[in-house]
Amino acid sequence: MTESRNTPRPPADAEARRAIAPVVCYPNDGLPKPDLGLYQTARAGAQKTGEVLVPPRDAGCFEVPAGHFFRITSVEGSQVGDLNLWNLKDLSERFYSGKTRALHGTHITTGERMWSSFPHTRPMATIVADTLGWYGIDAFGGSVHDVIGTRCDPYTGNLLSGTQYHHCCHSNLTRALADHLGISLAEAEPAVHDVLNVFMCTGFTRDTGQYFMKASPVRPGDYLEFFAEIDLLGTLSACPGGDCSSEHSSDTASCHPLLVETFAPTEGALEGWSSPARNGYDGTHGR
């Protein structure tokens, strides 16, 4: 292969530089730990309070009070979903996928949390059950429930192929939020944010570092369950890519609905628990 004129010649110590061991940026031993035992005990006696069946290639909204649970289930076929979360009482506090990724890794599972945006920076929801927790990291570097993909959107589709596709996850989330709050699409769209890709199997290619997807291992009956740390408004899109084995933002993939259920613990089941306060940083930024 002819060397590109723009590719610099490696220095004599190139291999030594590459061989330097990495350092984890944010060692997370100091994070506040969820009391999973308490949560699981409370969940065992919880009663179902509602459900939303999210249609294929569409989205639905749901609300979860602090201290309650919600479960996302694959009910008919292999299907991935894009999840947004907000503080029910303040949409400026939303899920922060980048910080969640920095604190926990590229994919999250039981005992890990969805963290909120600055200046709040606190747990919004804790994963308490994951039937795909067995998957781990495969030989390609893929895993499930990622916080690295942004969501399929019409702008990227237009940029890459000149399409006008309206049922990608970004548009689905925008429509659902607008309808739920009774606001315009223009008002709702800025609140839509990077997602937790529920059930999606993703990673980065080893040679080019590109984001990849592959067929999700999810099957009917699999679920991901959360404990709401604060009052939540959620929106879930059933991705038009189905199991994301070949493409997304498309009408050709086989797609299926996703079920969201909410559950309330019995009175006193969470004795000693309190909703986390906003982050303790004083906000002066050195002034």
Short mmCIF file of C-alpha atoms in Angstrom, two decimals:
data_model
loop_
_atom_site.label_atom_id
_atom_site.label_comp_id
_atom_site.label_asym_id
_atom_site.label_seq_id
_atom_site.Cartn_x
_atom_site.Cartn_y
_atom_site.Cartn_z
CA MET A 1 0.00 0.00 0.00
CA THR A 2 1.31 3.43 -0.93
CA GLU A 3 1.80 5.67 2.08
CA SER A 4 -0.45 8.72 2.03
CA ARG A 5 1.27 12.07 1.75
CA ASN A 6 -0.75 13.13 4.79
CA THR A 7 0.32 10.20 6.95
CA PRO A 8 3.37 11.15 9.00
CA ARG A 9 6.24 8.70 9.25
CA PRO A 10 6.21 7.06 12.72
CA PRO A 11 9.03 8.06 15.08
CA ALA A 12 11.64 5.55 16.20
CA ASP A 13 9.91 5.11 19.58
CA ALA A 14 6.39 4.71 18.15
CA GLU A 15 5.84 1.24 19.62
CA ALA A 16 7.06 2.36 23.03
CA ARG A 17 4.55 5.21 22.99
CA ARG A 18 1.72 2.87 22.01
CA ALA A 19 2.70 0.43 24.75
CA ILE A 20 2.09 2.90 27.58
CA ALA A 21 -0.60 1.46 29.86
CA PRO A 22 -3.92 3.32 30.04
CA VAL A 23 -5.28 5.03 33.14
CA VAL A 24 -9.02 5.03 33.91
CA CYS A 25 -10.15 8.67 33.74
CA TYR A 26 -12.83 8.48 36.42
CA PRO A 27 -12.21 5.70 38.95
CA ASN A 28 -15.75 5.17 40.22
CA ASP A 29 -15.09 3.58 43.60
CA GLY A 30 -16.07 6.87 45.22
CA LEU A 31 -19.52 7.06 43.60
CA PRO A 32 -22.49 6.78 45.97
CA LYS A 33 -23.59 3.15 45.84
CA PRO A 34 -27.22 2.20 45.31
CA ASP A 35 -28.74 -0.08 47.95
CA LEU A 36 -29.72 -2.83 45.52
CA GLY A 37 -30.85 -5.08 48.36
CA LEU A 38 -33.35 -2.45 49.52
CA TYR A 39 -34.53 -1.80 45.97
CA GLN A 40 -35.01 -5.48 45.20
CA THR A 41 -36.93 -6.05 48.42
CA ALA A 42 -39.18 -3.09 47.61
CA ARG A 43 -39.65 -4.35 44.05
CA ALA A 44 -40.71 -7.80 45.24
CA GLY A 45 -43.85 -6.38 46.84
CA ALA A 46 -44.53 -3.64 44.30
CA GLN A 47 -47.85 -3.38 42.48
CA LYS A 48 -48.28 -2.50 38.81
CA THR A 49 -49.65 1.01 38.28
CA GLY A 50 -49.72 1.40 34.52
CA GLU A 51 -48.29 0.54 31.13
CA VAL A 52 -47.55 2.05 27.74
CA LEU A 53 -47.23 -0.10 24.62
CA VAL A 54 -44.87 1.71 22.26
CA PRO A 55 -45.77 0.94 18.62
CA PRO A 56 -43.09 -0.03 16.07
CA ARG A 57 -41.37 3.00 14.49
CA ASP A 58 -43.01 5.30 17.03
CA ALA A 59 -42.53 6.51 20.60
CA GLY A 60 -44.50 6.85 23.81
CA CYS A 61 -44.19 8.82 27.04
CA PHE A 62 -44.56 7.67 30.63
CA GLU A 63 -44.18 9.19 34.10
CA VAL A 64 -42.57 7.55 37.13
CA PRO A 65 -42.63 9.05 40.64
CA ALA A 66 -39.42 8.93 42.65
CA GLY A 67 -39.18 5.64 44.50
CA HIS A 68 -41.18 3.70 41.91
CA PHE A 69 -39.97 1.26 39.25
CA PHE A 70 -40.31 0.97 35.48
CA ARG A 71 -39.59 -1.96 33.19
CA ILE A 72 -38.97 -2.03 29.43
CA THR A 73 -39.81 -5.39 27.85
CA SER A 74 -39.47 -6.93 24.41
CA VAL A 75 -42.93 -8.43 23.85
CA GLU A 76 -43.16 -9.76 20.28
CA GLY A 77 -39.78 -9.90 18.58
CA SER A 78 -36.20 -8.70 18.75
CA GLN A 79 -36.41 -4.91 19.04
CA VAL A 80 -34.22 -2.10 20.36
CA GLY A 81 -35.39 1.14 21.93
CA ASP A 82 -34.05 4.66 22.43
CA LEU A 83 -34.73 6.09 25.90
CA ASN A 84 -34.82 9.73 27.02
CA LEU A 85 -35.33 10.76 30.65
CA TRP A 86 -36.08 14.16 32.19
CA ASN A 87 -36.84 15.48 35.63
CA LEU A 88 -40.63 15.52 35.51
CA LYS A 89 -40.73 18.97 37.13
CA ASP A 90 -37.78 20.54 35.26
CA LEU A 91 -36.94 19.54 31.68
CA SER A 92 -33.58 21.30 31.92
CA GLU A 93 -32.45 18.32 33.98
CA ARG A 94 -32.08 15.47 31.53
CA PHE A 95 -30.14 12.27 31.05
CA TYR A 96 -26.46 12.91 30.33
CA SER A 97 -25.19 9.97 28.29
CA GLY A 98 -21.63 11.30 28.06
CA LYS A 99 -21.17 11.57 31.81
CA THR A 100 -22.84 8.20 32.34
CA ARG A 101 -20.37 6.73 29.84
CA ALA A 102 -17.43 8.39 31.58
CA LEU A 103 -18.49 7.08 34.98
CA HIS A 104 -19.60 3.54 34.10
CA GLY A 105 -18.40 2.67 30.60
CA THR A 106 -19.83 2.39 27.10
CA HIS A 107 -22.67 0.05 28.14
CA ILE A 108 -24.57 -0.14 31.43
CA THR A 109 -26.24 -2.91 33.39
CA THR A 110 -27.52 -3.86 36.86
CA GLY A 111 -26.26 -1.61 39.66
CA GLU A 112 -25.26 1.19 37.29
CA ARG A 113 -27.06 4.47 36.90
CA MET A 114 -28.32 7.03 34.43
CA TRP A 115 -26.87 10.39 35.51
CA SER A 116 -28.34 13.82 34.88
CA SER A 117 -26.95 16.92 33.18
CA PHE A 118 -25.04 19.84 34.70
CA PRO A 119 -25.54 21.50 37.15
CA HIS A 120 -27.71 18.77 38.69
CA THR A 121 -25.40 15.75 38.10
CA ARG A 122 -27.15 13.17 40.23
CA PRO A 123 -28.62 9.71 39.68
CA MET A 124 -31.90 9.78 37.75
CA ALA A 125 -32.50 6.03 37.54
CA THR A 126 -30.70 2.90 38.71
CA ILE A 127 -30.81 -0.37 36.75
CA VAL A 128 -32.09 -3.07 39.12
CA ALA A 129 -32.58 -5.98 36.69
CA ASP A 130 -31.21 -6.89 33.26
CA THR A 131 -32.08 -10.21 31.63
CA LEU A 132 -29.31 -9.60 29.06
CA GLY A 133 -26.67 -9.19 31.77
CA TRP A 134 -25.21 -12.52 30.69
CA TYR A 135 -24.08 -11.11 27.30
CA GLY A 136 -20.97 -9.31 28.52
CA ILE A 137 -18.56 -8.14 25.80
CA ASP A 138 -18.35 -10.32 22.68
CA ALA A 139 -15.41 -11.09 20.41
CA PHE A 140 -16.12 -8.01 18.29
CA GLY A 141 -16.12 -5.70 21.30
CA GLY A 142 -19.92 -5.45 21.23
CA SER A 143 -22.23 -5.26 24.23
CA VAL A 144 -25.81 -4.24 25.02
CA HIS A 145 -27.53 -1.11 26.42
CA ASP A 146 -25.08 1.47 25.09
CA VAL A 147 -24.54 5.11 25.98
CA ILE A 148 -22.37 5.82 22.94
CA GLY A 149 -24.89 6.12 20.10
CA THR A 150 -26.76 9.39 19.79
CA ARG A 151 -30.09 8.13 18.25
CA CYS A 152 -31.00 7.79 14.57
CA ASP A 153 -32.13 11.15 13.24
CA PRO A 154 -33.43 12.76 10.03
CA TYR A 155 -30.60 15.27 9.79
CA THR A 156 -27.85 12.66 9.48
CA GLY A 157 -30.00 10.69 7.04
CA ASN A 158 -30.41 13.78 4.90
CA LEU A 159 -26.70 14.54 5.12
CA LEU A 160 -25.62 11.05 4.05
CA SER A 161 -28.29 10.13 1.51
CA GLY A 162 -30.58 13.11 0.91
CA THR A 163 -33.61 11.40 2.51
CA GLN A 164 -36.59 12.92 4.31
CA TYR A 165 -37.33 10.09 6.78
CA HIS A 166 -39.67 11.03 9.63
CA HIS A 167 -39.89 7.93 11.81
CA CYS A 168 -36.33 7.76 13.08
CA CYS A 169 -35.88 7.82 16.85
CA HIS A 170 -35.14 11.54 17.12
CA SER A 171 -38.36 12.42 15.33
CA ASN A 172 -40.33 9.77 17.24
CA LEU A 173 -39.13 11.17 20.57
CA THR A 174 -39.88 14.73 19.46
CA ARG A 175 -43.47 13.91 18.43
CA ALA A 176 -44.16 11.94 21.60
CA LEU A 177 -42.81 14.65 23.90
CA ALA A 178 -44.74 17.38 22.05
CA ASP A 179 -47.98 15.41 22.27
CA HIS A 180 -47.50 14.51 25.94
CA LEU A 181 -46.78 18.08 27.02
CA GLY A 182 -49.16 19.75 24.56
CA ILE A 183 -46.40 21.85 23.00
CA SER A 184 -45.19 22.39 19.44
CA LEU A 185 -42.58 20.25 17.71
CA ALA A 186 -40.29 23.29 17.65
CA GLU A 187 -40.58 23.61 21.43
CA ALA A 188 -40.14 19.90 22.07
CA GLU A 189 -37.18 19.17 19.79
CA PRO A 190 -34.49 21.03 21.79
CA ALA A 191 -35.35 18.91 24.85
CA VAL A 192 -34.68 15.62 23.02
CA HIS A 193 -31.20 14.37 23.86
CA ASP A 194 -28.70 11.54 23.48
CA VAL A 195 -30.18 8.25 24.58
CA LEU A 196 -29.71 5.00 26.37
CA ASN A 197 -29.94 2.46 23.54
CA VAL A 198 -31.96 -0.22 25.30
CA PHE A 199 -31.25 -3.77 24.05
CA MET A 200 -29.04 -2.45 21.22
CA CYS A 201 -25.78 -4.37 20.64
CA THR A 202 -22.98 -2.01 19.68
CA GLY A 203 -19.28 -1.25 19.92
CA PHE A 204 -16.38 0.27 18.02
CA THR A 205 -14.49 -1.45 15.20
CA ARG A 206 -10.93 -2.36 16.16
CA ASP A 207 -9.34 -1.13 12.93
CA THR A 208 -11.13 2.17 12.24
CA GLY A 209 -12.75 3.00 15.58
CA GLN A 210 -16.18 3.36 13.94
CA TYR A 211 -19.42 2.88 15.84
CA PHE A 212 -21.03 -0.41 14.83
CA MET A 213 -24.27 -2.24 15.52
CA LYS A 214 -25.16 -5.89 15.20
CA ALA A 215 -28.25 -8.04 15.74
CA SER A 216 -29.53 -7.56 19.27
CA PRO A 217 -29.60 -10.69 21.45
CA VAL A 218 -32.94 -9.57 22.94
CA ARG A 219 -35.86 -11.98 22.71
CA PRO A 220 -39.53 -11.71 23.73
CA GLY A 221 -39.70 -11.66 27.52
CA ASP A 222 -36.32 -9.98 28.02
CA TYR A 223 -36.43 -6.77 30.02
CA LEU A 224 -34.44 -3.95 31.55
CA GLU A 225 -35.80 -2.60 34.83
CA PHE A 226 -35.08 0.67 36.63
CA PHE A 227 -35.64 2.33 39.99
CA ALA A 228 -36.61 6.01 39.67
CA GLU A 229 -34.31 8.07 41.88
CA ILE A 230 -36.22 11.30 41.11
CA ASP A 231 -39.61 12.10 39.58
CA LEU A 232 -39.20 11.13 35.93
CA LEU A 233 -40.71 11.82 32.55
CA GLY A 234 -39.57 9.19 30.07
CA THR A 235 -39.93 8.78 26.34
CA LEU A 236 -39.10 5.54 24.54
CA SER A 237 -38.81 5.04 20.77
CA ALA A 238 -39.14 1.61 19.18
CA CYS A 239 -36.33 2.06 16.66
CA PRO A 240 -37.16 1.70 12.95
CA GLY A 241 -34.09 -0.50 12.68
CA GLY A 242 -35.83 -3.33 14.59
CA ASP A 243 -33.01 -5.44 16.04
CA CYS A 244 -30.46 -3.21 14.22
CA SER A 245 -28.88 -6.16 12.43
CA SER A 246 -28.58 -4.30 9.11
CA GLU A 247 -29.76 -0.68 9.10
CA HIS A 248 -31.80 1.90 10.93
CA SER A 249 -34.03 4.81 9.83
CA SER A 250 -35.68 2.43 7.37
CA ASP A 251 -39.08 0.96 6.57
CA THR A 252 -37.56 -2.36 5.52
CA ALA A 253 -36.50 -3.77 8.91
CA SER A 254 -38.83 -6.04 10.86
CA CYS A 255 -40.00 -3.96 13.84
CA HIS A 256 -41.94 -4.78 16.99
CA PRO A 257 -43.53 -2.92 19.90
CA LEU A 258 -41.92 -2.38 23.29
CA LEU A 259 -43.80 -2.43 26.59
CA VAL A 260 -43.15 0.02 29.43
CA GLU A 261 -44.67 -0.91 32.80
CA THR A 262 -44.60 1.07 36.05
CA PHE A 263 -44.72 -0.31 39.58
CA ALA A 264 -45.27 1.24 43.02
CA PRO A 265 -43.70 -0.23 46.17
CA THR A 266 -45.82 -0.79 49.24
CA GLU A 267 -45.84 1.89 51.93
CA GLY A 268 -42.73 1.70 54.10
CA ALA A 269 -40.85 -0.63 51.74
CA LEU A 270 -38.17 2.02 51.12
CA GLU A 271 -37.66 3.09 54.71
CA GLY A 272 -34.39 5.01 55.01
CA TRP A 273 -34.21 5.88 51.30
CA SER A 274 -34.41 9.47 50.06
CA SER A 275 -34.28 10.96 46.58
CA PRO A 276 -30.74 12.22 45.83
CA ALA A 277 -30.14 15.95 46.18
CA ARG A 278 -28.67 18.06 43.41
CA ASN A 279 -24.89 17.93 43.06
CA GLY A 280 -23.02 19.62 45.90
CA TYR A 281 -20.68 21.78 43.80
CA ASP A 282 -21.11 25.43 44.86
CA GLY A 283 -21.33 26.74 41.28
CA THR A 284 -18.93 29.66 41.74
CA HIS A 285 -16.48 28.42 39.07
CA GLY A 286 -13.54 30.14 40.75
CA ARG A 287 -15.13 33.59 40.97
#
